[in-house]
Amino acid sequence: MSSISSGSARDRRRTVTAIKEALRDLRNQLSLLNHQVGRRLELKDVDLDCLELILKHGAMTPGELARRAGLHPATLTGILDRLQKGGWVTRERDPQAADRRAVTVRPVKDRNAELFGLYSGMNSAMDGLFEGYSEDELALLADFLRRTTALGRTATEELSAD
């Protein structure tokens, strides 16, 4: 009886290891895809990361963006300069803010189609992949990815706190 549970535990470890390895492979492949998208748009990888955060979360202060990206505010200044120069974002002063220097970073909506067009091949391929899964399987995958993302966010925050 012990050998069955030991074999089962070993199988589980192998499966978990395979999932972790597949996630590392996925991270690497998505990083390479993003690098190619950034190259086409003449954006550095970190610039594209910050642009994605702004597009996802909407207008925010540079300080909020620095926290979300885990970057030092001085580093973010250069990134925002490049994004603004490229026509991807605007920086607007907030006339209602107590601090007259307060700025809000906003995405330039006219540029979204250009960015999203570069991901259209991957998105179409994924739509085809999803057709092979049931609604329950898709729900499980979505839950796994959300929870994995949350774990990644926590690990990132812990590392950026140092």
Short mmCIF file of N, CA and C in Angstrom, two decimals:
data_model
loop_
_atom_site.label_atom_id
_atom_site.label_comp_id
_atom_site.label_asym_id
_atom_site.label_seq_id
_atom_site.Cartn_x
_atom_site.Cartn_y
_atom_site.Cartn_z
N MET A 1 0.83 -1.19 0.00
CA MET A 1 0.00 0.00 0.00
C MET A 1 0.87 1.26 0.00
N SER A 2 1.96 1.19 0.72
CA SER A 2 2.85 2.34 0.79
C SER A 2 3.47 2.67 -0.56
N SER A 3 3.76 1.61 -1.37
CA SER A 3 4.37 1.86 -2.67
C SER A 3 3.39 2.56 -3.61
N ILE A 4 2.09 2.30 -3.46
CA ILE A 4 1.10 2.99 -4.31
C ILE A 4 1.07 4.46 -3.98
N SER A 5 1.01 4.80 -2.70
CA SER A 5 0.96 6.22 -2.34
C SER A 5 2.29 6.89 -2.66
N SER A 6 3.39 6.15 -2.51
CA SER A 6 4.70 6.71 -2.85
C SER A 6 4.80 6.95 -4.36
N GLY A 7 4.28 5.99 -5.16
CA GLY A 7 4.25 6.17 -6.61
C GLY A 7 3.35 7.31 -6.99
N SER A 8 2.24 7.44 -6.32
CA SER A 8 1.29 8.52 -6.59
C SER A 8 1.91 9.87 -6.24
N ALA A 9 2.62 9.92 -5.13
CA ALA A 9 3.29 11.16 -4.73
C ALA A 9 4.38 11.52 -5.74
N ARG A 10 5.08 10.51 -6.22
CA ARG A 10 6.14 10.74 -7.21
C ARG A 10 5.52 11.24 -8.52
N ASP A 11 4.42 10.65 -8.93
CA ASP A 11 3.73 11.10 -10.14
C ASP A 11 3.26 12.54 -10.00
N ARG A 12 2.75 12.85 -8.82
CA ARG A 12 2.29 14.23 -8.58
C ARG A 12 3.46 15.22 -8.67
N ARG A 13 4.60 14.86 -8.05
CA ARG A 13 5.78 15.73 -8.11
C ARG A 13 6.23 15.93 -9.56
N ARG A 14 6.22 14.86 -10.34
CA ARG A 14 6.60 14.97 -11.75
C ARG A 14 5.64 15.90 -12.50
N THR A 15 4.36 15.75 -12.23
CA THR A 15 3.37 16.59 -12.91
C THR A 15 3.53 18.05 -12.50
N VAL A 16 3.71 18.29 -11.22
CA VAL A 16 3.90 19.67 -10.73
C VAL A 16 5.18 20.25 -11.34
N THR A 17 6.23 19.48 -11.38
CA THR A 17 7.48 19.94 -11.99
C THR A 17 7.28 20.27 -13.47
N ALA A 18 6.53 19.43 -14.16
CA ALA A 18 6.25 19.67 -15.59
C ALA A 18 5.45 20.95 -15.78
N ILE A 19 4.50 21.21 -14.89
CA ILE A 19 3.71 22.45 -14.98
C ILE A 19 4.60 23.66 -14.75
N LYS A 20 5.44 23.61 -13.72
CA LYS A 20 6.35 24.72 -13.44
C LYS A 20 7.30 24.96 -14.61
N GLU A 21 7.80 23.89 -15.21
CA GLU A 21 8.69 24.03 -16.35
C GLU A 21 7.93 24.63 -17.54
N ALA A 22 6.69 24.20 -17.76
CA ALA A 22 5.88 24.75 -18.85
C ALA A 22 5.61 26.23 -18.61
N LEU A 23 5.39 26.64 -17.37
CA LEU A 23 5.18 28.06 -17.07
C LEU A 23 6.44 28.87 -17.35
N ARG A 24 7.60 28.33 -17.01
CA ARG A 24 8.86 29.02 -17.33
C ARG A 24 9.03 29.15 -18.84
N ASP A 25 8.71 28.06 -19.56
CA ASP A 25 8.80 28.10 -21.02
C ASP A 25 7.83 29.13 -21.59
N LEU A 26 6.62 29.18 -21.04
CA LEU A 26 5.62 30.15 -21.49
C LEU A 26 6.10 31.57 -21.21
N ARG A 27 6.63 31.79 -20.01
CA ARG A 27 7.13 33.12 -19.67
C ARG A 27 8.22 33.54 -20.65
N ASN A 28 9.11 32.63 -20.96
CA ASN A 28 10.19 32.93 -21.87
C ASN A 28 9.65 33.22 -23.27
N GLN A 29 8.73 32.41 -23.75
CA GLN A 29 8.20 32.61 -25.09
C GLN A 29 7.42 33.91 -25.19
N LEU A 30 6.62 34.24 -24.17
CA LEU A 30 5.89 35.51 -24.18
C LEU A 30 6.85 36.69 -24.09
N SER A 31 7.92 36.52 -23.35
CA SER A 31 8.94 37.57 -23.28
C SER A 31 9.55 37.81 -24.66
N LEU A 32 9.84 36.72 -25.38
CA LEU A 32 10.39 36.85 -26.73
C LEU A 32 9.39 37.51 -27.68
N LEU A 33 8.11 37.13 -27.56
CA LEU A 33 7.07 37.75 -28.37
C LEU A 33 6.99 39.24 -28.07
N ASN A 34 6.96 39.58 -26.79
CA ASN A 34 6.89 41.00 -26.40
C ASN A 34 8.12 41.76 -26.88
N HIS A 35 9.26 41.11 -26.86
CA HIS A 35 10.49 41.77 -27.35
C HIS A 35 10.35 42.10 -28.84
N GLN A 36 9.78 41.18 -29.60
CA GLN A 36 9.59 41.42 -31.03
C GLN A 36 8.56 42.52 -31.27
N VAL A 37 7.49 42.53 -30.47
CA VAL A 37 6.49 43.61 -30.57
C VAL A 37 7.16 44.94 -30.25
N GLY A 38 7.93 44.98 -29.17
CA GLY A 38 8.63 46.21 -28.79
C GLY A 38 9.60 46.66 -29.87
N ARG A 39 10.30 45.71 -30.49
CA ARG A 39 11.24 46.04 -31.56
C ARG A 39 10.50 46.69 -32.72
N ARG A 40 9.35 46.13 -33.08
CA ARG A 40 8.57 46.70 -34.19
C ARG A 40 8.08 48.12 -33.87
N LEU A 41 7.77 48.34 -32.60
CA LEU A 41 7.25 49.65 -32.19
C LEU A 41 8.35 50.60 -31.74
N GLU A 42 9.59 50.10 -31.77
CA GLU A 42 10.75 50.87 -31.31
C GLU A 42 10.62 51.25 -29.84
N LEU A 43 10.19 50.25 -29.03
CA LEU A 43 10.08 50.41 -27.59
C LEU A 43 10.97 49.39 -26.90
N LYS A 44 11.60 49.81 -25.82
CA LYS A 44 12.35 48.87 -24.99
C LYS A 44 11.35 47.95 -24.29
N ASP A 45 11.82 46.80 -23.86
CA ASP A 45 10.94 45.84 -23.18
C ASP A 45 10.25 46.46 -21.98
N VAL A 46 11.01 47.20 -21.17
CA VAL A 46 10.43 47.82 -19.97
C VAL A 46 9.43 48.91 -20.36
N ASP A 47 9.65 49.59 -21.48
CA ASP A 47 8.70 50.60 -21.96
C ASP A 47 7.37 49.93 -22.30
N LEU A 48 7.45 48.79 -23.00
CA LEU A 48 6.25 48.05 -23.38
C LEU A 48 5.52 47.54 -22.14
N ASP A 49 6.28 47.06 -21.15
CA ASP A 49 5.66 46.60 -19.90
C ASP A 49 4.87 47.73 -19.24
N CYS A 50 5.47 48.90 -19.17
CA CYS A 50 4.79 50.05 -18.54
C CYS A 50 3.59 50.49 -19.36
N LEU A 51 3.72 50.49 -20.68
CA LEU A 51 2.59 50.84 -21.53
C LEU A 51 1.44 49.88 -21.31
N GLU A 52 1.73 48.59 -21.22
CA GLU A 52 0.69 47.59 -20.97
C GLU A 52 -0.01 47.86 -19.63
N LEU A 53 0.75 48.23 -18.61
CA LEU A 53 0.14 48.55 -17.31
C LEU A 53 -0.79 49.75 -17.42
N ILE A 54 -0.37 50.76 -18.16
CA ILE A 54 -1.20 51.97 -18.32
C ILE A 54 -2.47 51.62 -19.10
N LEU A 55 -2.32 50.82 -20.15
CA LEU A 55 -3.49 50.42 -20.93
C LEU A 55 -4.46 49.58 -20.11
N LYS A 56 -3.93 48.71 -19.28
CA LYS A 56 -4.78 47.83 -18.47
C LYS A 56 -5.48 48.59 -17.33
N HIS A 57 -4.74 49.45 -16.64
CA HIS A 57 -5.28 50.08 -15.43
C HIS A 57 -5.76 51.50 -15.65
N GLY A 58 -5.51 52.07 -16.81
CA GLY A 58 -5.97 53.42 -17.09
C GLY A 58 -5.02 54.47 -16.54
N ALA A 59 -5.49 55.71 -16.63
CA ALA A 59 -4.68 56.85 -16.19
C ALA A 59 -4.23 56.67 -14.74
N MET A 60 -2.97 57.06 -14.50
CA MET A 60 -2.43 56.96 -13.14
C MET A 60 -1.26 57.92 -13.00
N THR A 61 -0.86 58.14 -11.78
CA THR A 61 0.29 59.00 -11.54
C THR A 61 1.56 58.21 -11.83
N PRO A 62 2.65 58.91 -12.09
CA PRO A 62 3.92 58.21 -12.28
C PRO A 62 4.30 57.37 -11.05
N GLY A 63 3.98 57.86 -9.87
CA GLY A 63 4.28 57.10 -8.65
C GLY A 63 3.51 55.79 -8.60
N GLU A 64 2.23 55.82 -8.99
CA GLU A 64 1.43 54.58 -9.04
C GLU A 64 2.03 53.61 -10.05
N LEU A 65 2.42 54.12 -11.20
CA LEU A 65 3.00 53.27 -12.23
C LEU A 65 4.32 52.66 -11.74
N ALA A 66 5.14 53.46 -11.09
CA ALA A 66 6.41 52.96 -10.56
C ALA A 66 6.16 51.82 -9.57
N ARG A 67 5.16 51.97 -8.70
CA ARG A 67 4.83 50.91 -7.74
C ARG A 67 4.35 49.66 -8.46
N ARG A 68 3.45 49.82 -9.40
CA ARG A 68 2.91 48.66 -10.13
C ARG A 68 4.01 47.94 -10.91
N ALA A 69 4.94 48.70 -11.48
CA ALA A 69 6.00 48.12 -12.30
C ALA A 69 7.19 47.67 -11.46
N GLY A 70 7.23 48.07 -10.19
CA GLY A 70 8.36 47.72 -9.34
C GLY A 70 9.64 48.43 -9.76
N LEU A 71 9.47 49.68 -10.23
CA LEU A 71 10.61 50.46 -10.72
C LEU A 71 10.87 51.67 -9.84
N HIS A 72 12.10 52.12 -9.82
CA HIS A 72 12.44 53.34 -9.11
C HIS A 72 11.86 54.51 -9.89
N PRO A 73 11.30 55.53 -9.21
CA PRO A 73 10.72 56.67 -9.91
C PRO A 73 11.66 57.35 -10.90
N ALA A 74 12.95 57.40 -10.59
CA ALA A 74 13.90 58.04 -11.52
C ALA A 74 14.00 57.23 -12.82
N THR A 75 13.94 55.91 -12.71
CA THR A 75 13.96 55.05 -13.90
C THR A 75 12.71 55.28 -14.73
N LEU A 76 11.60 55.44 -14.04
CA LEU A 76 10.32 55.62 -14.72
C LEU A 76 10.29 56.93 -15.51
N THR A 77 10.97 57.95 -15.06
CA THR A 77 10.99 59.22 -15.78
C THR A 77 11.48 59.04 -17.21
N GLY A 78 12.57 58.31 -17.38
CA GLY A 78 13.10 58.04 -18.71
C GLY A 78 12.14 57.24 -19.56
N ILE A 79 11.48 56.26 -18.95
CA ILE A 79 10.50 55.44 -19.67
C ILE A 79 9.35 56.31 -20.15
N LEU A 80 8.83 57.14 -19.26
CA LEU A 80 7.71 58.01 -19.65
C LEU A 80 8.13 59.03 -20.70
N ASP A 81 9.36 59.51 -20.62
CA ASP A 81 9.86 60.42 -21.66
C ASP A 81 9.81 59.72 -23.03
N ARG A 82 10.28 58.48 -23.08
CA ARG A 82 10.30 57.74 -24.35
C ARG A 82 8.87 57.44 -24.84
N LEU A 83 8.00 57.04 -23.92
CA LEU A 83 6.61 56.73 -24.31
C LEU A 83 5.89 57.99 -24.81
N GLN A 84 6.15 59.11 -24.15
CA GLN A 84 5.52 60.36 -24.58
C GLN A 84 6.08 60.81 -25.94
N LYS A 85 7.38 60.72 -26.09
CA LYS A 85 8.01 61.11 -27.35
C LYS A 85 7.50 60.24 -28.50
N GLY A 86 7.24 58.97 -28.23
CA GLY A 86 6.74 58.05 -29.25
C GLY A 86 5.25 58.19 -29.51
N GLY A 87 4.58 59.04 -28.74
CA GLY A 87 3.15 59.25 -28.94
C GLY A 87 2.26 58.19 -28.31
N TRP A 88 2.78 57.47 -27.32
CA TRP A 88 2.02 56.42 -26.66
C TRP A 88 1.25 56.90 -25.44
N VAL A 89 1.79 57.90 -24.75
CA VAL A 89 1.14 58.43 -23.54
C VAL A 89 1.22 59.95 -23.54
N THR A 90 0.37 60.53 -22.72
CA THR A 90 0.46 61.96 -22.43
C THR A 90 0.63 62.10 -20.93
N ARG A 91 1.28 63.18 -20.53
CA ARG A 91 1.39 63.53 -19.11
C ARG A 91 0.67 64.85 -18.96
N GLU A 92 -0.34 64.84 -18.10
CA GLU A 92 -1.17 66.03 -17.91
C GLU A 92 -1.12 66.47 -16.45
N ARG A 93 -1.01 67.75 -16.27
CA ARG A 93 -1.06 68.31 -14.90
C ARG A 93 -2.51 68.25 -14.41
N ASP A 94 -2.67 67.95 -13.14
CA ASP A 94 -4.00 67.90 -12.53
C ASP A 94 -4.26 69.24 -11.86
N PRO A 95 -5.15 70.06 -12.46
CA PRO A 95 -5.39 71.39 -11.89
C PRO A 95 -6.09 71.35 -10.52
N GLN A 96 -6.71 70.22 -10.19
CA GLN A 96 -7.41 70.10 -8.91
C GLN A 96 -6.51 69.60 -7.78
N ALA A 97 -5.34 69.13 -8.12
CA ALA A 97 -4.45 68.55 -7.11
C ALA A 97 -3.86 69.63 -6.21
N ALA A 98 -3.65 69.26 -4.94
CA ALA A 98 -3.04 70.18 -3.98
C ALA A 98 -1.61 70.51 -4.40
N ASP A 99 -0.91 69.52 -4.91
CA ASP A 99 0.45 69.72 -5.39
C ASP A 99 0.37 70.08 -6.88
N ARG A 100 0.76 71.30 -7.22
CA ARG A 100 0.64 71.76 -8.61
C ARG A 100 1.52 70.98 -9.58
N ARG A 101 2.48 70.25 -9.01
CA ARG A 101 3.35 69.43 -9.87
C ARG A 101 2.73 68.08 -10.20
N ALA A 102 1.58 67.75 -9.59
CA ALA A 102 0.95 66.45 -9.78
C ALA A 102 0.63 66.22 -11.26
N VAL A 103 1.00 65.03 -11.73
CA VAL A 103 0.83 64.67 -13.14
C VAL A 103 0.07 63.35 -13.23
N THR A 104 -0.74 63.23 -14.26
CA THR A 104 -1.42 61.98 -14.57
C THR A 104 -0.93 61.51 -15.93
N VAL A 105 -0.61 60.24 -16.01
CA VAL A 105 -0.18 59.62 -17.26
C VAL A 105 -1.39 58.94 -17.88
N ARG A 106 -1.65 59.25 -19.16
CA ARG A 106 -2.79 58.67 -19.87
C ARG A 106 -2.31 58.03 -21.17
N PRO A 107 -2.93 56.89 -21.52
CA PRO A 107 -2.57 56.29 -22.82
C PRO A 107 -3.19 57.10 -23.96
N VAL A 108 -2.53 57.11 -25.09
CA VAL A 108 -3.08 57.74 -26.30
C VAL A 108 -3.86 56.64 -27.03
N LYS A 109 -5.17 56.74 -27.00
CA LYS A 109 -6.04 55.67 -27.51
C LYS A 109 -5.84 55.40 -29.00
N ASP A 110 -5.47 56.41 -29.77
CA ASP A 110 -5.31 56.23 -31.22
C ASP A 110 -4.22 55.22 -31.56
N ARG A 111 -3.35 54.94 -30.64
CA ARG A 111 -2.22 54.04 -30.91
C ARG A 111 -2.54 52.58 -30.59
N ASN A 112 -3.68 52.32 -29.90
CA ASN A 112 -4.00 50.95 -29.47
C ASN A 112 -4.05 49.96 -30.62
N ALA A 113 -4.66 50.34 -31.74
CA ALA A 113 -4.82 49.41 -32.86
C ALA A 113 -3.46 48.94 -33.37
N GLU A 114 -2.49 49.83 -33.39
CA GLU A 114 -1.14 49.47 -33.83
C GLU A 114 -0.53 48.42 -32.91
N LEU A 115 -0.68 48.62 -31.63
CA LEU A 115 -0.14 47.68 -30.65
C LEU A 115 -0.88 46.35 -30.72
N PHE A 116 -2.20 46.39 -30.65
CA PHE A 116 -2.98 45.16 -30.63
C PHE A 116 -2.86 44.38 -31.93
N GLY A 117 -2.64 45.07 -33.04
CA GLY A 117 -2.46 44.39 -34.32
C GLY A 117 -1.26 43.46 -34.32
N LEU A 118 -0.23 43.82 -33.59
CA LEU A 118 0.97 42.98 -33.53
C LEU A 118 0.75 41.69 -32.74
N TYR A 119 -0.26 41.70 -31.89
CA TYR A 119 -0.60 40.50 -31.12
C TYR A 119 -1.72 39.69 -31.77
N SER A 120 -2.26 40.16 -32.88
CA SER A 120 -3.44 39.52 -33.47
C SER A 120 -3.18 38.08 -33.89
N GLY A 121 -1.99 37.78 -34.40
CA GLY A 121 -1.69 36.40 -34.79
C GLY A 121 -1.74 35.46 -33.60
N MET A 122 -1.14 35.86 -32.50
CA MET A 122 -1.16 35.04 -31.28
C MET A 122 -2.58 34.91 -30.75
N ASN A 123 -3.32 36.02 -30.75
CA ASN A 123 -4.69 35.97 -30.24
C ASN A 123 -5.57 35.06 -31.07
N SER A 124 -5.43 35.09 -32.39
CA SER A 124 -6.21 34.21 -33.26
C SER A 124 -5.84 32.75 -33.02
N ALA A 125 -4.55 32.49 -32.89
CA ALA A 125 -4.11 31.11 -32.63
C ALA A 125 -4.66 30.61 -31.30
N MET A 126 -4.69 31.48 -30.30
CA MET A 126 -5.23 31.08 -28.99
C MET A 126 -6.73 30.82 -29.08
N ASP A 127 -7.45 31.62 -29.87
CA ASP A 127 -8.89 31.37 -30.04
C ASP A 127 -9.11 29.96 -30.58
N GLY A 128 -8.27 29.55 -31.54
CA GLY A 128 -8.37 28.18 -32.06
C GLY A 128 -8.05 27.14 -31.00
N LEU A 129 -7.06 27.40 -30.18
CA LEU A 129 -6.70 26.49 -29.10
C LEU A 129 -7.84 26.34 -28.11
N PHE A 130 -8.48 27.45 -27.75
CA PHE A 130 -9.56 27.43 -26.76
C PHE A 130 -10.76 26.61 -27.24
N GLU A 131 -10.95 26.49 -28.55
CA GLU A 131 -12.07 25.71 -29.07
C GLU A 131 -12.00 24.25 -28.64
N GLY A 132 -10.81 23.76 -28.33
CA GLY A 132 -10.65 22.37 -27.92
C GLY A 132 -10.92 22.12 -26.44
N TYR A 133 -11.31 23.14 -25.71
CA TYR A 133 -11.56 22.99 -24.28
C TYR A 133 -13.03 23.22 -23.95
N SER A 134 -13.52 22.48 -22.95
CA SER A 134 -14.89 22.67 -22.48
C SER A 134 -14.97 23.95 -21.63
N GLU A 135 -16.18 24.39 -21.36
CA GLU A 135 -16.36 25.58 -20.50
C GLU A 135 -15.75 25.34 -19.12
N ASP A 136 -15.94 24.14 -18.56
CA ASP A 136 -15.37 23.83 -17.24
C ASP A 136 -13.84 23.86 -17.28
N GLU A 137 -13.25 23.32 -18.34
CA GLU A 137 -11.79 23.34 -18.47
C GLU A 137 -11.27 24.77 -18.62
N LEU A 138 -11.98 25.58 -19.40
CA LEU A 138 -11.58 26.98 -19.54
C LEU A 138 -11.67 27.72 -18.22
N ALA A 139 -12.72 27.44 -17.45
CA ALA A 139 -12.87 28.07 -16.13
C ALA A 139 -11.72 27.66 -15.22
N LEU A 140 -11.32 26.40 -15.26
CA LEU A 140 -10.20 25.92 -14.45
C LEU A 140 -8.90 26.61 -14.88
N LEU A 141 -8.66 26.70 -16.18
CA LEU A 141 -7.46 27.38 -16.68
C LEU A 141 -7.45 28.85 -16.27
N ALA A 142 -8.59 29.52 -16.41
CA ALA A 142 -8.67 30.94 -16.04
C ALA A 142 -8.38 31.12 -14.55
N ASP A 143 -8.94 30.25 -13.72
CA ASP A 143 -8.70 30.33 -12.28
C ASP A 143 -7.22 30.10 -11.97
N PHE A 144 -6.63 29.09 -12.58
CA PHE A 144 -5.22 28.79 -12.36
C PHE A 144 -4.35 29.99 -12.75
N LEU A 145 -4.62 30.58 -13.90
CA LEU A 145 -3.81 31.71 -14.36
C LEU A 145 -3.99 32.93 -13.47
N ARG A 146 -5.21 33.21 -13.03
CA ARG A 146 -5.44 34.34 -12.10
C ARG A 146 -4.67 34.13 -10.81
N ARG A 147 -4.76 32.93 -10.26
CA ARG A 147 -4.09 32.65 -8.99
C ARG A 147 -2.57 32.65 -9.15
N THR A 148 -2.07 32.14 -10.25
CA THR A 148 -0.63 32.17 -10.52
C THR A 148 -0.15 33.61 -10.69
N THR A 149 -0.94 34.44 -11.37
CA THR A 149 -0.60 35.86 -11.53
C THR A 149 -0.53 36.54 -10.17
N ALA A 150 -1.48 36.24 -9.29
CA ALA A 150 -1.47 36.84 -7.95
C ALA A 150 -0.22 36.43 -7.19
N LEU A 151 0.17 35.16 -7.30
CA LEU A 151 1.40 34.70 -6.64
C LEU A 151 2.62 35.42 -7.22
N GLY A 152 2.63 35.60 -8.53
CA GLY A 152 3.73 36.32 -9.17
C GLY A 152 3.79 37.77 -8.72
N ARG A 153 2.62 38.39 -8.58
CA ARG A 153 2.57 39.79 -8.12
C ARG A 153 3.14 39.90 -6.70
N THR A 154 2.78 38.96 -5.84
CA THR A 154 3.29 38.96 -4.47
C THR A 154 4.81 38.78 -4.47
N ALA A 155 5.30 37.83 -5.26
CA ALA A 155 6.76 37.60 -5.32
C ALA A 155 7.48 38.83 -5.86
N THR A 156 6.88 39.49 -6.85
CA THR A 156 7.48 40.71 -7.41
C THR A 156 7.54 41.81 -6.36
N GLU A 157 6.45 41.99 -5.62
CA GLU A 157 6.42 43.02 -4.59
C GLU A 157 7.45 42.74 -3.51
N GLU A 158 7.61 41.48 -3.14
CA GLU A 158 8.60 41.12 -2.12
C GLU A 158 10.01 41.42 -2.61
N LEU A 159 10.31 41.10 -3.86
CA LEU A 159 11.65 41.36 -4.40
C LEU A 159 11.91 42.85 -4.60
N SER A 160 10.88 43.59 -4.98
CA SER A 160 11.09 45.03 -5.23
C SER A 160 11.15 45.81 -3.92
N ALA A 161 10.74 45.23 -2.82
CA ALA A 161 10.81 45.91 -1.52
C ALA A 161 12.23 45.97 -0.99
N ASP A 162 13.11 45.14 -1.51
CA ASP A 162 14.50 45.11 -1.02
C ASP A 162 15.30 46.27 -1.52
#
